[in-house]
Amino acid sequence: MRPSSSSSDSPVPAGSGLFDAVSRRGPVPGLVSDVAYLQAMLDTEAALARAQARAGLFPADHADAIAEACHAGRFDIAEIGRAAAAAGNPVVPLVGLLRAAVGGAAGGYVHAGATSQDILDTAIMLVARSALTAIVAEVDAAGDAAARLAADHRHSVMAGRTLLQQALPTTFGAKAAGWLSGLDDAAALLGSVRHRCPSVQLGGGAGTLASLHPHGPEIVAFLAEELGLAAPALPWHTNRSRIGELAGALGVAAGALAKPARDVTLLAQTEVAEAREGTPGRGGSSTMPHKRNPVAAIATLANTTQAPGLVATVLAAAGGHEHERAAGAWHAEWHPLRELLVSVGAAAAWLADCLTHLEVDPDRMRANLDLTGGARQAVEEQRRVGPSLAGVDVAKLDPAEYLGATDEFIAAALRRHSDRSESER
Amino acid sequence: MRPSSSSSDSPVPAGSGLFDAVSRRGPVPGLVSDVAYLQAMLDTEAALARAQARAGLFPADHADAIAEACHAGRFDIAEIGRAAAAAGNPVVPLVGLLRAAVGGAAGGYVHAGATSQDILDTAIMLVARSALTAIVAEVDAAGDAAARLAADHRHSVMAGRTLLQQALPTTFGAKAAGWLSGLDDAAALLGSVRHRCPSVQLGGGAGTLASLHPHGPEIVAFLAEELGLAAPALPWHTNRSRIGELAGALGVAAGALAKPARDVTLLAQTEVAEAREGTPGRGGSSTMPHKRNPVAAIATLANTTQAPGLVATVLAAAGGHEHERAAGAWHAEWHPLRELLVSVGAAAAWLADCLTHLEVDPDRMRANLDLTGGARQAVEEQRRVGPSLAGVDVAKLDPAEYLGATDEFIAAALRRHSDRSESER
Amino acid sequence: MRPSSSSSDSPVPAGSGLFDAVSRRGPVPGLVSDVAYLQAMLDTEAALARAQARAGLFPADHADAIAEACHAGRFDIAEIGRAAAAAGNPVVPLVGLLRAAVGGAAGGYVHAGATSQDILDTAIMLVARSALTAIVAEVDAAGDAAARLAADHRHSVMAGRTLLQQALPTTFGAKAAGWLSGLDDAAALLGSVRHRCPSVQLGGGAGTLASLHPHGPEIVAFLAEELGLAAPALPWHTNRSRIGELAGALGVAAGALAKPARDVTLLAQTEVAEAREGTPGRGGSSTMPHKRNPVAAIATLANTTQAPGLVATVLAAAGGHEHERAAGAWHAEWHPLRELLVSVGAAAAWLADCLTHLEVDPDRMRANLDLTGGARQAVEEQRRVGPSLAGVDVAKLDPAEYLGATDEFIAAALRRHSDRSESER
Amino acid sequence: MRPSSSSSDSPVPAGSGLFDAVSRRGPVPGLVSDVAYLQAMLDTEAALARAQARAGLFPADHADAIAEACHAGRFDIAEIGRAAAAAGNPVVPLVGLLRAAVGGAAGGYVHAGATSQDILDTAIMLVARSALTAIVAEVDAAGDAAARLAADHRHSVMAGRTLLQQALPTTFGAKAAGWLSGLDDAAALLGSVRHRCPSVQLGGGAGTLASLHPHGPEIVAFLAEELGLAAPALPWHTNRSRIGELAGALGVAAGALAKPARDVTLLAQTEVAEAREGTPGRGGSSTMPHKRNPVAAIATLANTTQAPGLVATVLAAAGGHEHERAAGAWHAEWHPLRELLVSVGAAAAWLADCLTHLEVDPDRMRANLDLTGGARQAVEEQRRVGPSLAGVDVAKLDPAEYLGATDEFIAAALRRHSDRSESER
């Protein structure tokens, strides 16, 4: 059994809040909505029942009856949310409602041997997995756009700029290949986390699986099969390595997404004017309609800027788990992990949009390079440091002849992205 | 004109989400809801129109017509939210809708001379002010409960514990006085920020107030009067000191709220059992109903743990403002500042609940102290370090006679809290 | 007795490490050196002895003998550092060495009634106070330079830029006034913290002052007098509000310091070229000597970027204090608080250098503004939003006539800075 | 050529500072010392020369002459450090000194075609690799100790505690197996990063390798071989994925190290007394010598608490790189990355010490469990949730018979650790 795709059957709440246009873009908000979490918890309860039936703890039709009831649409999220205050988490009231919904003998087998954290941690893994899939797809979409820019502008000569000063010539293709390299690193890292980290959590009241003894480990294995997650060697309720690794990878992705966005804001400066966002109908100003603001790049940065603090919170919480269940540190993870998925997902969606519609001006790039003469002077100064200018009359050197290995770098980045397109996605 | 109290006219969304029981407690979520932000933006537009009419830019009845339309209930938040994607912020579509709603000649004066950031920054100040008022009240409620505990347990002798080891005797009253001291520090700091920081922001397109010249500074002063905010010497669109100071104060408050909560979780340990939460109907476990979990303390910690990372994000964003308006750093502030208000507000509400219903067991405190003998040994070792044991037969010394200045500390803390109750609230 | 100025009698270690040129600039590293901390601990021990003698606990000549020995130069820091591993803090071995150094009857009164945290927390306050004084002076030096720029360039018209796009005209004086406003906010906040926060800490083993009873509170008051620090109503060993408030203020200052530095890097771009750093002999590149890199601005940003994470660590630690002494959270504060002082101190020193030597090119500013025509178009679009262009022929309008309240803003910022120069410093 | 082992030829500065006993423990401080960084930069320059000679750019004896001079002991770190202020990084003065030291024709080939960031980024990778090797060894040492505890205490029954309340029985072996699981996760993750991330960086002035054209990519490959690092497809000067991934893994490790330390502080509480640190000569208190403080656990936590904020800084810096070289964000990485290595290294060394000398009291564990009866009541309540108690007379049930899968979990954790010992180390 695979978890039902909650986002397709439920109203997607993304984009309807006052600030959601910036912070809730793309598919991720729908995948981490309350409905999605609730459905993931219910999927876990249903899979747990099936796993226990497979292990012979009770008849399969009890499991079927439980699974039958496990649809988010049957439950009132607000009611669960309010009732959660008594226990400190939403699983306790959900189990009560689910038992009542199932009724009869089968109802007595709902949540058997599990504790709240088992259900919620497993649900978090299901939610994170589906969000990661979507985030990787968005990062790849941004990568596709960067790859197109790298291929199209292989020969678009421009000033390389270090410390915001014109330095030596490069090409816009090389710059885009650098973006692509970071995006592919991020996609590969997120993909690796997506494949390795999501695991079921099942330990019972104190992490011993005592009430399911001697069937505990077998049920863990079945549960993992049912949900398509990994089966951990041990319960990981107080070992948050998986969560921390996920958060760290999202933090790395935020940096890779920020890089092209920052460059776009700089290239789009009035005085530079080498690129601008071209998405129709976007970028106007309330006071100055003539401006074309790089809204997508800005929104990307607005989201990526929030990631490091959220990563820090998740990592800090990981160090605070006491004994067999944390007194606060576990609860402290829920919100920042969700926000981290949303922020990075939104950043990726914005950047894909930004790069897909980016309008590049190679003539202006060349003009800026020539205008300053900086690059020529830089080339002159390079004469003594390397072999490539031996016997060259630098005064007559075209910057377009001083591009070093940019072509090979572009080719390497495109090759890697193409390989990724074929195999890793 | 005072901003209308948005929270009273709108459905409070707090508590209806799946995880909101833990993270959305108390009045703050309602005060920072989308409706509250929208109303604050509308209050700003209305006040701006009045200020301009007072300055003679247009007739007062145009301002009245504008103010008439400035009610959040007339606008569709989802529509504004979606339209915000084009400009990157919700003010642009709001202004369009407001102009249409006002219509006629007056409609042309909506938002005159202002830029989006003016409206949103001023609205953020209005929202932050009302949230701060509520947070201070919650912190004070927690302080009141701590004060009662300090007064009631002035003579409840218990082990002082350093590095989690029993050290010398103290009283529970002294411990509670220490909590109170931190809470009163936090309330005073938040109160001070609440009084000093909230200022109007009005600069126009590039922070020069050019289109309102020569009336700009006068209109700023009038706008401040209308909203009951301070008038800054200069526009502060790229000087985020106010925002940073607010965030820092909330971070300090989080620490002060965490301290008693952490102590409660430790005092409530099965082996210590010196205190437990007594709120009726709370703290059950899904697998072990006999347990009385310190849910309120745990929820407090879940919220306070999230504050430092949010503070870091707000402070990091403050350093990223380019020229006359930031390309991302401003947008990056919105969400973490709101979350910070919510987290600290929720923590304060949970802690007030925790301390108000705390059940303290002085007999167990005394028994724990005597059980170990640790304290007696410690007192013995103290003999040589101070004057207070000269001539005392330590073997016969009751720990209750070795409490130093605890009484004076309790009195000092209570006096300060009482003074605060009278003057600062 | 005032604490001896450790930085003047000891070799200043700043600037001698491999990376210290960037991260250890200005006086602060010397003021927070190991020698400075050691001297502050010794100053505290000496003052404690005097305070106890004043309270009549022992003869004044014992206190004199103790004070006599309290010079950092007499102790081997490496020896103390190594011995600190046994107890987890350097006070324990220091007290042993100090007792031995004092010898005789007086030696027995060293550290009487105090605990390690009392000495180190009080020393941290002494160190923080002297570092804050230096940081405020550096921020003020940066402010002085910004004030000069604001006054000198009152009429240097330039493009105001929002979202990195040219918007409406402004003046470089107004931009510098904005910087000044942030710097003065930061200096005022740091100055306020410097005056309010530094307090003695004295509680003894469990915060009760039991071994000094009934002289405890009197000795606290005397100790505060001796050191020129405030006397708190209660010991604050587990109430870290002071530390958190200090950290928050340093975080705010980092943002205010980053703002001008970021603008300088943007103004110094090859294509913009409106300003450049003019410090002689700095800014060369290893490969491209023709470049003039804005090294001071970059170094400022390198330092300010480190502040938010350090603030988060200090705030997170504040929420982790258990009972009467924390098991780790206290120790976790030492390093980040020191680094925060150093980072912000270094940033302020770099920025003061940057702004003092900034070379501004008003002609280029005007040329950039005219080149694009952007501003004219913007002004045209402003016609309908405000009163200031009624009857104006915008086609003939000089941007220098469309500067709104910039002059008043500059005057207000200079007035505030001048008032600050006279009273607050 | 392998980089010379800097730590063996140079005085290790660790442990000599006032606070270094807590924060500078183990081998890592020596491996990230100024001398180590300097040697790594020199190793990079030497390897670059050899790589260029292999590519035929100049005779091999020039490379030999350069390599000959590349010993850190020949250079004055303080001189380099001071001179670094002019350029903003230490490579520029180092290259000048190295050229002078080499002299003659060979001197002219020093640093050919490289830029400062190439040398420092590659050196950072060398330093990080050696530090990671040491950190993994320390984490493994802590893991070995946890494995011993898990094996030795397979049958030491104790209370499982959730939310700090006694819940169901478990064994100390199972608890230690949980610690081990986290430590092995951390060691595996750090080991994976150590194998994948360290790569040479070589791009020249603008990342194009122009001055080495057409030999650039070949020289990169040779340089990588010389240093035993990976050769990246593209220069990564503005793609900080490697650095971010390293930081994230260190953050995860901090959480895994904190977990056992926190549990030790809780188990060592006077009222619990189930374990205590047994390292001879450590843990005394300045006022209460009878106490045995868990100094190693506390110092572990002091270090791990600092990691999340440092990770956030490194990740935030990664998002701030402009164009072909960052104006501040690169410099902002140096210090926090080094501190992160030191903090996690110190935490691992402290925890290894803590767990190696941990004294466990199984009798007290059993007594605590029986004392409260909590566990029996919990077991009673479990009857209805699972199959394992069918037909059991719970009143007569020994908690030692209700341990579920703890044995299997211990075996699984030990097996994984043993596999790791054989293959991964």
JSON list of C-alpha atoms in Angstrom, two decimals, chain B residues 161-168 265-266 268-272 287-294 298 372 374 377-378 381-382, chain D residues 161-168 265-266 268-272 287-294 298 372 374 377-378 381-382:
[
{"chain": "B", "resi": 161, "resn": "ARG", "atom": "CA", "xyz": [20.94, 21.99, 42.56]},
{"chain": "B", "resi": 162, "resn": "THR", "atom": "CA", "xyz": [23.95, 22.98, 40.54]},
{"chain": "B", "resi": 163, "resn": "LEU", "atom": "CA", "xyz": [24.98, 21.05, 37.43]},
{"chain": "B", "resi": 164, "resn": "LEU", "atom": "CA", "xyz": [21.96, 18.89, 38.33]},
{"chain": "B", "resi": 165, "resn": "GLN", "atom": "CA", "xyz": [23.59, 17.80, 41.59]},
{"chain": "B", "resi": 166, "resn": "GLN", "atom": "CA", "xyz": [22.17, 18.65, 44.97]},
{"chain": "B", "resi": 167, "resn": "ALA", "atom": "CA", "xyz": [24.28, 21.43, 46.42]},
{"chain": "B", "resi": 168, "resn": "LEU", "atom": "CA", "xyz": [23.15, 23.66, 49.29]},
{"chain": "B", "resi": 265, "resn": "THR", "atom": "CA", "xyz": [10.09, 19.48, 33.71]},
{"chain": "B", "resi": 266, "resn": "LEU", "atom": "CA", "xyz": [12.95, 18.64, 36.05]},
{"chain": "B", "resi": 268, "resn": "ALA", "atom": "CA", "xyz": [8.19, 16.90, 37.80]},
{"chain": "B", "resi": 269, "resn": "GLN", "atom": "CA", "xyz": [10.52, 13.96, 37.12]},
{"chain": "B", "resi": 270, "resn": "THR", "atom": "CA", "xyz": [9.21, 10.77, 38.68]},
{"chain": "B", "resi": 271, "resn": "GLU", "atom": "CA", "xyz": [12.27, 10.50, 40.94]},
{"chain": "B", "resi": 272, "resn": "VAL", "atom": "CA", "xyz": [12.07, 14.10, 42.07]},
{"chain": "B", "resi": 287, "resn": "THR", "atom": "CA", "xyz": [-0.16, 4.67, 25.83]},
{"chain": "B", "resi": 288, "resn": "MET", "atom": "CA", "xyz": [0.23, 5.39, 29.52]},
{"chain": "B", "resi": 289, "resn": "PRO", "atom": "CA", "xyz": [-2.73, 7.25, 31.00]},
{"chain": "B", "resi": 290, "resn": "HIS", "atom": "CA", "xyz": [-1.29, 7.06, 34.51]},
{"chain": "B", "resi": 291, "resn": "LYS", "atom": "CA", "xyz": [1.38, 9.56, 33.59]},
{"chain": "B", "resi": 292, "resn": "ARG", "atom": "CA", "xyz": [0.83, 13.22, 34.23]},
{"chain": "B", "resi": 293, "resn": "ASN", "atom": "CA", "xyz": [2.99, 14.87, 31.62]},
{"chain": "B", "resi": 294, "resn": "PRO", "atom": "CA", "xyz": [4.06, 18.48, 32.14]},
{"chain": "B", "resi": 298, "resn": "ILE", "atom": "CA", "xyz": [6.90, 21.16, 27.32]},
{"chain": "B", "resi": 372, "resn": "THR", "atom": "CA", "xyz": [20.68, 12.42, 50.29]},
{"chain": "B", "resi": 374, "resn": "GLY", "atom": "CA", "xyz": [24.20, 15.97, 50.36]},
{"chain": "B", "resi": 377, "resn": "GLN", "atom": "CA", "xyz": [27.79, 17.59, 53.76]},
{"chain": "B", "resi": 378, "resn": "ALA", "atom": "CA", "xyz": [27.83, 20.70, 51.62]},
{"chain": "B", "resi": 381, "resn": "GLU", "atom": "CA", "xyz": [32.23, 22.05, 53.72]},
{"chain": "B", "resi": 382, "resn": "GLN", "atom": "CA", "xyz": [31.05, 25.62, 53.72]},
{"chain": "D", "resi": 161, "resn": "ARG", "atom": "CA", "xyz": [11.48, 7.82, 30.73]},
{"chain": "D", "resi": 162, "resn": "THR", "atom": "CA", "xyz": [9.37, 9.87, 28.39]},
{"chain": "D", "resi": 163, "resn": "LEU", "atom": "CA", "xyz": [8.88, 13.60, 28.90]},
{"chain": "D", "resi": 164, "resn": "LEU", "atom": "CA", "xyz": [11.07, 13.01, 31.97]},
{"chain": "D", "resi": 165, "resn": "GLN", "atom": "CA", "xyz": [8.43, 10.76, 33.52]},
{"chain": "D", "resi": 166, "resn": "GLN", "atom": "CA", "xyz": [9.00, 7.09, 34.19]},
{"chain": "D", "resi": 167, "resn": "ALA", "atom": "CA", "xyz": [7.15, 5.16, 31.52]},
{"chain": "D", "resi": 168, "resn": "LEU", "atom": "CA", "xyz": [7.86, 1.51, 30.70]},
{"chain": "D", "resi": 265, "resn": "THR", "atom": "CA", "xyz": [23.66, 14.73, 33.24]},
{"chain": "D", "resi": 266, "resn": "LEU", "atom": "CA", "xyz": [20.15, 13.45, 33.95]},
{"chain": "D", "resi": 268, "resn": "ALA", "atom": "CA", "xyz": [23.83, 11.61, 37.38]},
{"chain": "D", "resi": 269, "resn": "GLN", "atom": "CA", "xyz": [21.27, 13.73, 39.21]},
{"chain": "D", "resi": 270, "resn": "THR", "atom": "CA", "xyz": [21.46, 13.24, 42.96]},
{"chain": "D", "resi": 271, "resn": "GLU", "atom": "CA", "xyz": [17.91, 11.89, 43.08]},
{"chain": "D", "resi": 272, "resn": "VAL", "atom": "CA", "xyz": [18.48, 9.48, 40.19]},
{"chain": "D", "resi": 287, "resn": "THR", "atom": "CA", "xyz": [32.65, 25.41, 47.11]},
{"chain": "D", "resi": 288, "resn": "MET", "atom": "CA", "xyz": [31.37, 21.86, 47.48]},
{"chain": "D", "resi": 289, "resn": "PRO", "atom": "CA", "xyz": [34.11, 19.25, 47.08]},
{"chain": "D", "resi": 290, "resn": "HIS", "atom": "CA", "xyz": [31.75, 16.40, 47.92]},
{"chain": "D", "resi": 291, "resn": "LYS", "atom": "CA", "xyz": [29.98, 16.84, 44.62]},
{"chain": "D", "resi": 292, "resn": "ARG", "atom": "CA", "xyz": [31.03, 14.79, 41.64]},
{"chain": "D", "resi": 293, "resn": "ASN", "atom": "CA", "xyz": [30.04, 16.97, 38.75]},
{"chain": "D", "resi": 294, "resn": "PRO", "atom": "CA", "xyz": [29.57, 15.39, 35.32]},
{"chain": "D", "resi": 298, "resn": "ILE", "atom": "CA", "xyz": [28.72, 19.31, 30.60]},
{"chain": "D", "resi": 372, "resn": "THR", "atom": "CA", "xyz": [7.72, 4.26, 41.90]},
{"chain": "D", "resi": 374, "resn": "GLY", "atom": "CA", "xyz": [5.09, 3.55, 37.71]},
{"chain": "D", "resi": 377, "resn": "GLN", "atom": "CA", "xyz": [1.06, 0.55, 36.31]},
{"chain": "D", "resi": 378, "resn": "ALA", "atom": "CA", "xyz": [2.20, 1.37, 32.82]},
{"chain": "D", "resi": 381, "resn": "GLU", "atom": "CA", "xyz": [-2.27, -0.16, 31.03]},
{"chain": "D", "resi": 382, "resn": "GLN", "atom": "CA", "xyz": [-0.47, -1.70, 28.11]}
]
